[in-house]
Structures are given as C-alpha cells and as structure tokens.
C-alpha cells in the first residue's frame, strides 16, 4: 500500500471517529462538577526536585510511591543522555535489553525472558504508546522525538495491561496539549557527522481556560556510522535501500492533540500520531558453514571472508568441516559489507486515541478510551555471507548462476480498534476499579524468499522492490518463493478489576488485581486456502503488599502471573501440532524504594524469581509418513520450562548543588528446566547433516540446564553530571554516561558467545534564558562490537547472523523555547 493511500485511509478513520467523539462530548456535559483531577495535579508537579511522575498504574504517581520495579526517563534524561531509540533506553535500565535484528523482528527483553523465536512478530514484552497497545514488533521502536517520558515496567503486567505483557511493559508518554497561558513551544535542530540533520518543533495553543491544541513535527536523517565496503554502496536506488554508509535513516513523525475541559470535572482529549520510518539495514555479518560444499574447505582465501573457518565445532559433515560456532564471535572489521538493495524498515504507523475522563463524585471517576492503530510495513534484508558475489545460498551448484538471497518479511499491514472503560473508586482507605476491554484487529503478512542476480553494473541491475513474487508457493523459476501469505484476525474481550486497602495510618497497603481474557484468533493461510480458529482463555492475577517503614522507605512484595497468547502452525504435518498454547509464568518479587538524605539519595532494589512454563520454541515438524525426514519446516511448539532469578539496583545521588551521580546494576540467572529439547540441534542425518556430535552439544537436542540465550546476565551503568549557573537565567552542564554488559550466549546450546561490551557517551550544554546549545558524542571510544546475533540451523547448512552496534557519532543540537 502506498503512503498516499495509507494517509487517505487514516484521514477517513479520524473523520469517522469524530462522530463518536461528538457523542462522548454530548454525554459528558451532563456530568457533575468538581475539582481538577488528582492525576492532572500530580502531572503539573512532575518537575519538582527529583520527583518523577509515572502512570504505570493508570494514574499519575511519584515513582517512589509505586510498589513496582519501574525505570522512567524524563525529557531531560532523554536529552542529556542522548537517548534516540530503545537500544539506548535499555543501556540505562537494569534488567532490560533490546535486540534489533535489522528488520521486523525487534525483541525487547526484560529480566532475561527473551522471546525464543527471533522471527516472532510479538515479543514477551508489551509496548504501548500513550496507553495504546502496539501489536507488532516492527512498530515498537518509535524513537524519542516529542516524548514527555518513557517508562519500563518490569515483572508480569498481564493483570493491568493485558495481552502479552508477559515479562513487563514499555510505555511511551508523548507530549500533548495542555491548558496553559497563551502559546508555548519549542523549536530544535541538530547537525552532526555522517550527514546527520534533525529538525523538530512542538507548539501548544491555549487561548482560554477550557481548550488547548498542540502539534509537533520531527524529521531526522542520517547516513549511518558504518562505512559500506560494497563496490556499489553509492548506487542510486529508487525506493527503500541502504545507500552510502550503513545504518542510516530518514524518519518523520507528526502529532496533533486537543484537550477540552467541559467542566472542572469532565475532560475530553483526542490525539493522532503518525510515524514514517525509513531505516537502512544495520551493519551485519552473516556466517555460513556451506551449502552443498560448493567451496573448497582447504582454500585459505575462503577463511578471509568468513564463509567457513569460523564454524569451528560440532559434527564433521561429509564435506569435511564443522557446522557450528563455539566461543566468541569475532570483533567486527573496520568496515562492513551490505548489499545496497537491502533495507531494514519501510513502515508507516498511525495511532488515533480519544478519551473521556469524568469525576462523577469526589471518590468516583469514570474513563473511556477508544484507539485505533494501523500501519503498513515492507522489510527486505539479505542474509548473504558474501554480499558482493553471492551464491552461498542459491547457486552455482546444479548449473545455476550465483544469486543474492533476500528475505522480504514482514510485508503487510495492521488495523486494530480498541475500547476500554474503567470505573474507579478511591476514598483513601479503599481503592477499587472495574472495567472492560475490547480489541478487534486484522493483520496481513507476506514472507518471500527473493533471489536476484548480484550487482555487476550500476546501470543494469534488479532492485529488490518490484521483483515479482508468485501468488502460489513455488515459482516455476524456481528462484522466488512465497513462504507465507497469511491473514490473522484477533478479537480480545477482557474484564478486569482491582481492590486495594490502606490502613488508617496510611503505612500498609494490600491489594489484588485480576484480568480474565478471551482471545479469539482466526488465521488464514491464503496459499493453501486453510483457515484455523481457536479461543485462548486466561486469568492473570496480581497480588501486592507494601509497607511504609518510614516516610522515606517503602517495602513491597508482589506475586503475579503473566501470559502470552498462543497461535497456529498452519503447515504442521500432524493435526495435534496445528495449535500451540500460551506461554505462562509466575513471578515472585521483593523490593525496597528509599529516598534518603532529605531526598538527595534515591536507592531502589528488587529481587525476583520467575517460574516460566510452556515456552514457545521453534521445533522441527514431524513428517507423518517419514518421522526421520530432516527436510521439514520449523513450527512452533510448547517444549518446556525455565526459571529465572535475579537482582536489580538503581541509585541517584545529588552529591552537591553541582554534582549528581546515577547508577544501575542488574544480574539474572536464567536456565532451562529438565526435559527441554531444541530440535534444531538434532535435525539431520548423523555424520552427514546433523550439527551436534555429543561432545559440544547433544545429538538429541537436549538443552536442559543451559542458560537462556540472547540475554546478558549482568548489566551496569554509571552517569556523572556537573551543572551550574552563570549570570541571570543562564546555566551549563557536562555529563558522561558509561554502560557495560557481560557476554552471553547466542544459541540455546550455549556454544556461540556474544562478547561483553563497554560503551561511553558524553554531552555538554549551555543555556541562555530560553536558548540552549548541546554538544554530544555517542560511543566516544568508537567501540566496534557485536550487539546481538541469531542462528539458523538447517540440515542443508547453518547460518549465523551477527549485528553490529552503532559506531561513534557526534553533533550539536540547538533549541529555543517560547
């Protein structure tokens, strides 16, 4: 779908929804009058001292008063730490990491509970924008432009947030219209190395005491920090591509919001946010053991481009080399090679939200929220170990010319409507809430394997966009294959409630939350004309007790259940394997939040244990006619359990009027339970195509007791800031931030290792009244490192995809407030 048609569809939806808003406004005018809501009052106090206001429990609260493990970043944090994307947020959040696999399979990870299936469109962490659920992983990293705050809530949040808040939740809180005095706003611009150019503005119009209108626009372009050694890196390609350097982008975002206070007790708000994301491929290196033994394993030149020599362990295949990697992935070279026809993301997402909030009585509030999220996505990346000559995956065996393989997925669109109504009672002793939630959406996705000729002539090549894909499973070609053409309809109906009791002295609070959900999924495989339907029913409770030891120290404990939706294997050979069940966990947590030394020192800590069951893992399908056939596709099954336990620490210290420090630390131990088997390591014929040898890994795929992959056990960060004033209304600051994470395994057999890394950022700024200028440097030491990796293990050849972190970048940002 074109951008024009996407925008037309969005405009129609907003116009059609405006009638619904008008009905809400008419109904709201009959409500009772009372004082401004407590949530709005708390939000106005958000910038007082070291207080950070969060809305993780659907109301504005001081983060230190919330009995949950929460990390929040304010506008100032985002600016001074140079937070641009979720990967930056993760570096300074204990127990949180973010995996970006250069496309549609971004995976946030909380407390070591990584999504086992890299290709899963939904992760174990729910992401929300202004409380609106983002249903697909390709849309979760929206950047930080025009944000008021980012919140990371750890531990199962299914009772409050619902679907897939399995190990936690991310909530983006945008800047919106607010009733102030007159017109206010900010204009900002950035110029940096590697053709970095940003421009943005935010305007808020409040011309009376009952209406406000705000809008923002942001544009950011960047060539990328990695030099591309591909001989045609500067090729001018019409459409999404990776031109020049690697890892660049050209992104836009637009927002419009309005707030109407019909009476002191009734307000209506509406907003629309639009994101146009054009991300280039990330710097990467793919390592393959071989396909059909097409290269001489004794050819030394083959070891130089990394096609084979790095696969150093496992069974010896018939063409005399090992198919697995043991030990650390090598440090990236000075440059990387990416086919310029690759692109990470071409996506447009629109989020419309309308809400009514009414204070019915002094103790009773009502809220209703309608939201729609819709978007289009097109992603095409190459997994070629030799991106210049290609042929590692397709050809030249059998007389075919070498071809370059591209995986174009996900390609499709989403369109979800949600409704939520909530009634809340709070008299200081009892806080109770009941509500209902309804979500109805359609998701379309195509997955194609495209194989086109290498680029040999700048004037004569086939771009990825426009390459024909068949409407059936196999092209007679036979080089372009339609692997999936699916439609998924999802309807979620939930009822939820909470009940909290606080003692008369206000020190002890005991509470329970619960949500019952029925998720009906209808999946259609358009290639085969097959439709499957199933309803998954889940009850997810949460129990909390917190005790105020003194006015500065809060102790809390929680017990919560998390759940992630099940799904379908349309291609499964056995009927009993066509449906896989939800994942579940129980998490037990104890924590302390303290504000000491007259508020100058904030120290928070949590310890937790998670019992994780029915893990959804990729597994080999079983051919009913030939159980030993290794050439079968992967499906998803519930194969076993795991346990995770750990500790998280966070501190902020205002040492003097000028000097402040902050630090985080987390460590977790996550291991698979007994009887867990990863069939990727057992597929194939022993001595021929099976990867394991019963030395470095078990030939039956047993991973019992192994560490959970793709999750760094230990993370730490330290920030130091010096700030001061000079003259009248002028100030300055200097800040440095360091982060470190330990090495971790890239696969469930615990063979390949992603090395540890240490990164350093720095920034310095000065402000004159309402004008500020900031110099910033990211990755000051220009560290070259592998940020994440995955393994694709197949009987005819294994491939490891390794992805590199951003190199050093620097720039200057200037802004003016009015």
PDB file of C-alpha atoms in Angstrom, residues 331-551:
ATOM      1  CA  UNK A 331      35.192  -8.390  16.614  1.00  0.00           C
ATOM      2  CA  UNK A 332      33.763  -6.617  13.569  1.00  0.00           C
ATOM      3  CA  UNK A 333      36.194  -5.368  10.945  1.00  0.00           C
ATOM      4  CA  UNK A 334      36.790  -1.668  10.334  1.00  0.00           C
ATOM      5  CA  UNK A 335      34.117  -1.682   7.636  1.00  0.00           C
ATOM      6  CA  UNK A 336      31.086  -3.847   6.897  1.00  0.00           C
ATOM      7  CA  UNK A 337      29.535  -5.114   3.683  1.00  0.00           C
ATOM      8  CA  UNK A 338      25.811  -4.873   2.990  1.00  0.00           C
ATOM      9  CA  UNK A 339      24.053  -5.241  -0.355  1.00  0.00           C
ATOM     10  CA  UNK A 340      22.685  -1.716  -1.027  1.00  0.00           C
ATOM     11  CA  UNK A 341      19.382  -3.208  -2.149  1.00  0.00           C
ATOM     12  CA  UNK A 342      18.713  -4.291   1.454  1.00  0.00           C
ATOM     13  CA  UNK A 343      16.600  -2.135   3.730  1.00  0.00           C
ATOM     14  CA  UNK A 344      15.578  -2.656   7.317  1.00  0.00           C
ATOM     15  CA  UNK A 345      12.229  -0.905   7.578  1.00  0.00           C
ATOM     16  CA  UNK A 346       9.829   0.948   5.305  1.00  0.00           C
ATOM     17  CA  UNK A 347       6.854   1.476   7.601  1.00  0.00           C
ATOM     18  CA  UNK A 348       4.082   3.960   8.258  1.00  0.00           C
ATOM     19  CA  UNK A 349       2.101   3.776  11.500  1.00  0.00           C
ATOM     20  CA  UNK A 350      -0.808   5.914  12.654  1.00  0.00           C
ATOM     21  CA  UNK A 351      -2.239   5.942  16.182  1.00  0.00           C
ATOM     22  CA  UNK A 352      -5.528   7.694  16.935  1.00  0.00           C
ATOM     23  CA  UNK A 353      -6.716   7.990  20.526  1.00  0.00           C
ATOM     24  CA  UNK A 354      -9.795   9.625  22.058  1.00  0.00           C
ATOM     25  CA  UNK A 355     -10.633   9.625  25.763  1.00  0.00           C
ATOM     26  CA  UNK A 356     -13.200  10.994  28.154  1.00  0.00           C
ATOM     27  CA  UNK A 357     -12.424  11.417  31.867  1.00  0.00           C
ATOM     28  CA  UNK A 358     -15.148  12.334  34.325  1.00  0.00           C
ATOM     29  CA  UNK A 359     -15.097  12.813  38.077  1.00  0.00           C
ATOM     30  CA  UNK A 360     -18.580  11.606  38.960  1.00  0.00           C
ATOM     31  CA  UNK A 361     -18.225  12.297  42.688  1.00  0.00           C
ATOM     32  CA  UNK A 362     -15.343  13.185  44.994  1.00  0.00           C
ATOM     33  CA  UNK A 363     -14.495   9.481  45.219  1.00  0.00           C
ATOM     34  CA  UNK A 364     -15.684   8.059  41.896  1.00  0.00           C
ATOM     35  CA  UNK A 365     -14.061   8.523  38.458  1.00  0.00           C
ATOM     36  CA  UNK A 366     -15.026   7.198  35.036  1.00  0.00           C
ATOM     37  CA  UNK A 367     -12.855   6.940  31.935  1.00  0.00           C
ATOM     38  CA  UNK A 368     -13.357   5.638  28.433  1.00  0.00           C
ATOM     39  CA  UNK A 369     -10.687   5.315  25.737  1.00  0.00           C
ATOM     40  CA  UNK A 370     -11.085   4.490  22.076  1.00  0.00           C
ATOM     41  CA  UNK A 371      -7.994   3.892  19.977  1.00  0.00           C
ATOM     42  CA  UNK A 372      -7.052   2.752  16.512  1.00  0.00           C
ATOM     43  CA  UNK A 373      -3.606   1.734  15.350  1.00  0.00           C
ATOM     44  CA  UNK A 374      -2.993   0.991  11.699  1.00  0.00           C
ATOM     45  CA  UNK A 375       0.131   0.683   9.646  1.00  0.00           C
ATOM     46  CA  UNK A 376       1.922  -0.683   6.631  1.00  0.00           C
ATOM     47  CA  UNK A 377       5.322  -2.368   6.588  1.00  0.00           C
ATOM     48  CA  UNK A 378       7.777  -3.593   3.970  1.00  0.00           C
ATOM     49  CA  UNK A 379      11.138  -5.020   5.007  1.00  0.00           C
ATOM     50  CA  UNK A 380      13.768  -6.668   2.829  1.00  0.00           C
ATOM     51  CA  UNK A 381      17.107  -7.828   4.186  1.00  0.00           C
ATOM     52  CA  UNK A 382      19.877 -10.021   2.836  1.00  0.00           C
ATOM     53  CA  UNK A 383      21.477 -12.876   4.757  1.00  0.00           C
ATOM     54  CA  UNK A 384      24.282 -13.459   2.283  1.00  0.00           C
ATOM     55  CA  UNK A 385      27.681 -14.324   3.795  1.00  0.00           C
ATOM     56  CA  UNK A 386      29.229 -12.904   0.602  1.00  0.00           C
ATOM     57  CA  UNK A 387      27.070  -9.860  -0.246  1.00  0.00           C
ATOM     58  CA  UNK A 388      29.194  -8.946  -3.282  1.00  0.00           C
ATOM     59  CA  UNK A 389      29.371 -12.208  -5.253  1.00  0.00           C
ATOM     60  CA  UNK A 390      26.520 -14.047  -3.526  1.00  0.00           C
ATOM     61  CA  UNK A 391      25.807 -17.666  -4.420  1.00  0.00           C
ATOM     62  CA  UNK A 392      26.345 -19.084  -0.950  1.00  0.00           C
ATOM     63  CA  UNK A 393      22.651 -19.869  -0.551  1.00  0.00           C
ATOM     64  CA  UNK A 394      21.496 -20.214  -4.185  1.00  0.00           C
ATOM     65  CA  UNK A 395      23.870 -21.436  -6.963  1.00  0.00           C
ATOM     66  CA  UNK A 396      26.153 -22.095  -8.637  1.00  0.00           C
ATOM     67  CA  UNK A 397      25.502 -25.781  -7.838  1.00  0.00           C
ATOM     68  CA  UNK A 398      23.384 -27.534 -10.465  1.00  0.00           C
ATOM     69  CA  UNK A 399      24.437 -25.168 -13.204  1.00  0.00           C
ATOM     70  CA  UNK A 400      22.642 -22.110 -11.801  1.00  0.00           C
ATOM     71  CA  UNK A 401      24.354 -18.736 -11.774  1.00  0.00           C
ATOM     72  CA  UNK A 402      25.078 -17.312  -8.300  1.00  0.00           C
ATOM     73  CA  UNK A 403      22.113 -15.387  -6.935  1.00  0.00           C
ATOM     74  CA  UNK A 404      21.684 -12.995  -3.993  1.00  0.00           C
ATOM     75  CA  UNK A 405      19.084 -14.124  -1.482  1.00  0.00           C
ATOM     76  CA  UNK A 406      16.778 -11.624   0.256  1.00  0.00           C
ATOM     77  CA  UNK A 407      14.203 -12.329   2.918  1.00  0.00           C
ATOM     78  CA  UNK A 408      11.315  -9.919   2.430  1.00  0.00           C
ATOM     79  CA  UNK A 409       9.263 -10.082   5.608  1.00  0.00           C
ATOM     80  CA  UNK A 410       7.125  -8.876   7.192  1.00  0.00           C
ATOM     81  CA  UNK A 411       5.299  -7.256   4.291  1.00  0.00           C
ATOM     82  CA  UNK A 412       1.737  -6.282   5.076  1.00  0.00           C
ATOM     83  CA  UNK A 413      -0.423  -4.137   7.312  1.00  0.00           C
ATOM     84  CA  UNK A 414      -2.237  -3.979  10.641  1.00  0.00           C
ATOM     85  CA  UNK A 415      -5.526  -2.364  11.649  1.00  0.00           C
ATOM     86  CA  UNK A 416      -6.723  -2.649  15.268  1.00  0.00           C
ATOM     87  CA  UNK A 417      -9.533  -0.912  17.158  1.00  0.00           C
ATOM     88  CA  UNK A 418      -9.606  -0.946  20.955  1.00  0.00           C
ATOM     89  CA  UNK A 419     -12.130   0.182  23.556  1.00  0.00           C
ATOM     90  CA  UNK A 420     -11.583   0.383  27.300  1.00  0.00           C
ATOM     91  CA  UNK A 421     -13.940   1.617  30.010  1.00  0.00           C
ATOM     92  CA  UNK A 422     -12.915   1.942  33.666  1.00  0.00           C
ATOM     93  CA  UNK A 423     -14.747   2.958  36.838  1.00  0.00           C
ATOM     94  CA  UNK A 424     -12.538   3.811  39.831  1.00  0.00           C
ATOM     95  CA  UNK A 425     -13.465   4.370  43.448  1.00  0.00           C
ATOM     96  CA  UNK A 426     -10.964   5.850  45.933  1.00  0.00           C
ATOM     97  CA  UNK A 427     -11.733   7.173  49.399  1.00  0.00           C
ATOM     98  CA  UNK A 428      -8.198   6.932  50.758  1.00  0.00           C
ATOM     99  CA  UNK A 429      -8.809   3.636  52.537  1.00  0.00           C
ATOM    100  CA  UNK A 430     -10.321   1.601  49.724  1.00  0.00           C
ATOM    101  CA  UNK A 431      -9.301   1.906  46.103  1.00  0.00           C
ATOM    102  CA  UNK A 432     -11.278  -0.258  43.705  1.00  0.00           C
ATOM    103  CA  UNK A 433     -11.654  -0.351  39.952  1.00  0.00           C
ATOM    104  CA  UNK A 434     -13.600  -2.412  37.447  1.00  0.00           C
ATOM    105  CA  UNK A 435     -13.595  -2.246  33.704  1.00  0.00           C
ATOM    106  CA  UNK A 436     -13.796  -3.905  30.353  1.00  0.00           C
ATOM    107  CA  UNK A 437     -11.595  -4.063  27.290  1.00  0.00           C
ATOM    108  CA  UNK A 438     -12.339  -4.961  23.681  1.00  0.00           C
ATOM    109  CA  UNK A 439      -9.883  -5.224  20.824  1.00  0.00           C
ATOM    110  CA  UNK A 440     -10.628  -6.250  17.256  1.00  0.00           C
ATOM    111  CA  UNK A 441      -7.970  -6.280  14.567  1.00  0.00           C
ATOM    112  CA  UNK A 442      -6.733  -7.637  11.265  1.00  0.00           C
ATOM    113  CA  UNK A 443      -3.121  -8.424  10.453  1.00  0.00           C
ATOM    114  CA  UNK A 444      -1.847  -9.324   6.972  1.00  0.00           C
ATOM    115  CA  UNK A 445       1.642 -10.653   6.326  1.00  0.00           C
ATOM    116  CA  UNK A 446       3.613 -11.998   3.368  1.00  0.00           C
ATOM    117  CA  UNK A 447       7.005 -13.675   3.620  1.00  0.00           C
ATOM    118  CA  UNK A 448       9.009 -14.083   0.419  1.00  0.00           C
ATOM    119  CA  UNK A 449      12.427 -15.500  -0.381  1.00  0.00           C
ATOM    120  CA  UNK A 450      13.732 -13.491  -3.337  1.00  0.00           C
ATOM    121  CA  UNK A 451      16.803 -14.452  -5.345  1.00  0.00           C
ATOM    122  CA  UNK A 452      18.191 -11.970  -7.837  1.00  0.00           C
ATOM    123  CA  UNK A 453      21.491 -11.519  -9.631  1.00  0.00           C
ATOM    124  CA  UNK A 454      24.471  -9.777  -7.998  1.00  0.00           C
ATOM    125  CA  UNK A 455      25.089  -6.163  -8.954  1.00  0.00           C
ATOM    126  CA  UNK A 456      27.729  -6.050 -11.675  1.00  0.00           C
ATOM    127  CA  UNK A 457      26.736  -2.880 -13.493  1.00  0.00           C
ATOM    128  CA  UNK A 458      25.476   0.339 -11.931  1.00  0.00           C
ATOM    129  CA  UNK A 459      23.259   0.932 -14.947  1.00  0.00           C
ATOM    130  CA  UNK A 460      21.772  -2.550 -15.163  1.00  0.00           C
ATOM    131  CA  UNK A 461      20.563  -4.244 -12.000  1.00  0.00           C
ATOM    132  CA  UNK A 462      17.338  -5.507 -10.457  1.00  0.00           C
ATOM    133  CA  UNK A 463      16.254  -3.587  -7.333  1.00  0.00           C
ATOM    134  CA  UNK A 464      14.578  -5.531  -4.566  1.00  0.00           C
ATOM    135  CA  UNK A 465      11.385  -3.521  -4.783  1.00  0.00           C
ATOM    136  CA  UNK A 466       9.474  -4.608  -7.849  1.00  0.00           C
ATOM    137  CA  UNK A 467      10.886  -8.124  -8.036  1.00  0.00           C
ATOM    138  CA  UNK A 468       7.871 -10.317  -8.861  1.00  0.00           C
ATOM    139  CA  UNK A 469       6.729 -12.769  -6.219  1.00  0.00           C
ATOM    140  CA  UNK A 470       4.388 -15.640  -7.144  1.00  0.00           C
ATOM    141  CA  UNK A 471       0.910 -15.890  -5.703  1.00  0.00           C
ATOM    142  CA  UNK A 472       1.462 -19.585  -5.030  1.00  0.00           C
ATOM    143  CA  UNK A 473       4.044 -21.497  -3.063  1.00  0.00           C
ATOM    144  CA  UNK A 474       6.776 -22.078  -5.619  1.00  0.00           C
ATOM    145  CA  UNK A 475       7.692 -20.037  -8.652  1.00  0.00           C
ATOM    146  CA  UNK A 476       8.375 -22.225 -11.717  1.00  0.00           C
ATOM    147  CA  UNK A 477      11.549 -20.130 -11.872  1.00  0.00           C
ATOM    148  CA  UNK A 478      12.389 -21.676  -9.222  1.00  0.00           C
ATOM    149  CA  UNK A 479      14.132 -18.741  -7.571  1.00  0.00           C
ATOM    150  CA  UNK A 480      11.410 -16.681  -5.878  1.00  0.00           C
ATOM    151  CA  UNK A 481       9.403 -18.485  -3.237  1.00  0.00           C
ATOM    152  CA  UNK A 482       6.338 -17.254  -1.379  1.00  0.00           C
ATOM    153  CA  UNK A 483       6.882 -18.764   2.067  1.00  0.00           C
ATOM    154  CA  UNK A 484       3.827 -17.252   3.761  1.00  0.00           C
ATOM    155  CA  UNK A 485       0.724 -15.317   2.827  1.00  0.00           C
ATOM    156  CA  UNK A 486      -1.355 -15.031   5.978  1.00  0.00           C
ATOM    157  CA  UNK A 487      -4.234 -13.089   7.471  1.00  0.00           C
ATOM    158  CA  UNK A 488      -4.841 -13.085  11.209  1.00  0.00           C
ATOM    159  CA  UNK A 489      -7.973 -11.727  12.856  1.00  0.00           C
ATOM    160  CA  UNK A 490      -7.706 -11.212  16.603  1.00  0.00           C
ATOM    161  CA  UNK A 491     -10.530 -10.358  18.980  1.00  0.00           C
ATOM    162  CA  UNK A 492      -9.807  -9.864  22.669  1.00  0.00           C
ATOM    163  CA  UNK A 493     -12.518  -9.454  25.285  1.00  0.00           C
ATOM    164  CA  UNK A 494     -11.381  -8.783  28.850  1.00  0.00           C
ATOM    165  CA  UNK A 495     -12.883  -7.852  32.168  1.00  0.00           C
ATOM    166  CA  UNK A 496     -10.574  -6.612  34.896  1.00  0.00           C
ATOM    167  CA  UNK A 497     -10.634  -5.256  38.380  1.00  0.00           C
ATOM    168  CA  UNK A 498      -8.526  -4.256  41.349  1.00  0.00           C
ATOM    169  CA  UNK A 499      -9.060  -3.824  45.068  1.00  0.00           C
ATOM    170  CA  UNK A 500      -6.611  -2.109  47.430  1.00  0.00           C
ATOM    171  CA  UNK A 501      -6.971  -1.497  51.156  1.00  0.00           C
ATOM    172  CA  UNK A 502      -4.807   1.012  53.054  1.00  0.00           C
ATOM    173  CA  UNK A 503      -4.541   1.053  56.827  1.00  0.00           C
ATOM    174  CA  UNK A 504      -5.754   4.048  58.816  1.00  0.00           C
ATOM    175  CA  UNK A 505      -2.202   5.306  59.361  1.00  0.00           C
ATOM    176  CA  UNK A 506      -1.528   5.062  55.604  1.00  0.00           C
ATOM    177  CA  UNK A 507       1.511   2.794  56.042  1.00  0.00           C
ATOM    178  CA  UNK A 508       0.207  -0.621  54.966  1.00  0.00           C
ATOM    179  CA  UNK A 509      -1.499  -1.339  51.657  1.00  0.00           C
ATOM    180  CA  UNK A 510      -2.696  -4.740  50.487  1.00  0.00           C
ATOM    181  CA  UNK A 511      -4.109  -5.222  47.030  1.00  0.00           C
ATOM    182  CA  UNK A 512      -5.137  -7.624  44.311  1.00  0.00           C
ATOM    183  CA  UNK A 513      -5.637  -7.193  40.579  1.00  0.00           C
ATOM    184  CA  UNK A 514      -7.059  -9.620  38.087  1.00  0.00           C
ATOM    185  CA  UNK A 515      -7.955  -9.870  34.415  1.00  0.00           C
ATOM    186  CA  UNK A 516      -9.942 -12.528  32.596  1.00  0.00           C
ATOM    187  CA  UNK A 517      -9.402 -12.533  28.839  1.00  0.00           C
ATOM    188  CA  UNK A 518     -10.735 -14.487  25.916  1.00  0.00           C
ATOM    189  CA  UNK A 519      -8.556 -14.123  22.835  1.00  0.00           C
ATOM    190  CA  UNK A 520     -10.099 -15.487  19.649  1.00  0.00           C
ATOM    191  CA  UNK A 521      -7.613 -15.874  16.791  1.00  0.00           C
ATOM    192  CA  UNK A 522      -8.596 -16.748  13.248  1.00  0.00           C
ATOM    193  CA  UNK A 523      -5.637 -17.468  10.969  1.00  0.00           C
ATOM    194  CA  UNK A 524      -5.937 -17.945   7.218  1.00  0.00           C
ATOM    195  CA  UNK A 525      -3.200 -19.362   5.006  1.00  0.00           C
ATOM    196  CA  UNK A 526      -4.022 -17.876   1.601  1.00  0.00           C
ATOM    197  CA  UNK A 527      -1.570 -20.186  -0.164  1.00  0.00           C
ATOM    198  CA  UNK A 528      -3.442 -23.314   0.885  1.00  0.00           C
ATOM    199  CA  UNK A 529      -6.897 -21.898   1.476  1.00  0.00           C
ATOM    200  CA  UNK A 530      -6.755 -23.128   5.092  1.00  0.00           C
ATOM    201  CA  UNK A 531      -8.426 -21.304   7.995  1.00  0.00           C
ATOM    202  CA  UNK A 532      -7.890 -22.143  11.664  1.00  0.00           C
ATOM    203  CA  UNK A 533      -9.748 -20.737  14.671  1.00  0.00           C
ATOM    204  CA  UNK A 534      -9.129 -21.021  18.388  1.00  0.00           C
ATOM    205  CA  UNK A 535     -10.105 -19.127  21.543  1.00  0.00           C
ATOM    206  CA  UNK A 536      -7.493 -18.867  24.294  1.00  0.00           C
ATOM    207  CA  UNK A 537      -8.782 -18.160  27.799  1.00  0.00           C
ATOM    208  CA  UNK A 538      -6.543 -16.738  30.503  1.00  0.00           C
ATOM    209  CA  UNK A 539      -6.918 -15.436  34.047  1.00  0.00           C
ATOM    210  CA  UNK A 540      -3.949 -13.355  35.189  1.00  0.00           C
ATOM    211  CA  UNK A 541      -3.961 -12.217  38.833  1.00  0.00           C
ATOM    212  CA  UNK A 542      -1.524  -9.990  40.682  1.00  0.00           C
ATOM    213  CA  UNK A 543      -1.171  -9.618  44.462  1.00  0.00           C
ATOM    214  CA  UNK A 544       0.706  -6.771  46.132  1.00  0.00           C
ATOM    215  CA  UNK A 545       1.571  -5.737  49.665  1.00  0.00           C
ATOM    216  CA  UNK A 546       3.569  -2.633  50.516  1.00  0.00           C
ATOM    217  CA  UNK A 547       4.573  -1.157  53.846  1.00  0.00           C
ATOM    218  CA  UNK A 548       5.926   2.310  54.578  1.00  0.00           C
ATOM    219  CA  UNK A 549       8.726   1.576  57.015  1.00  0.00           C
ATOM    220  CA  UNK A 550       9.089   5.324  57.500  1.00  0.00           C
ATOM    221  CA  UNK A 551       8.262   8.349  55.319  1.00  0.00           C
TER     222      UNK A 551
END
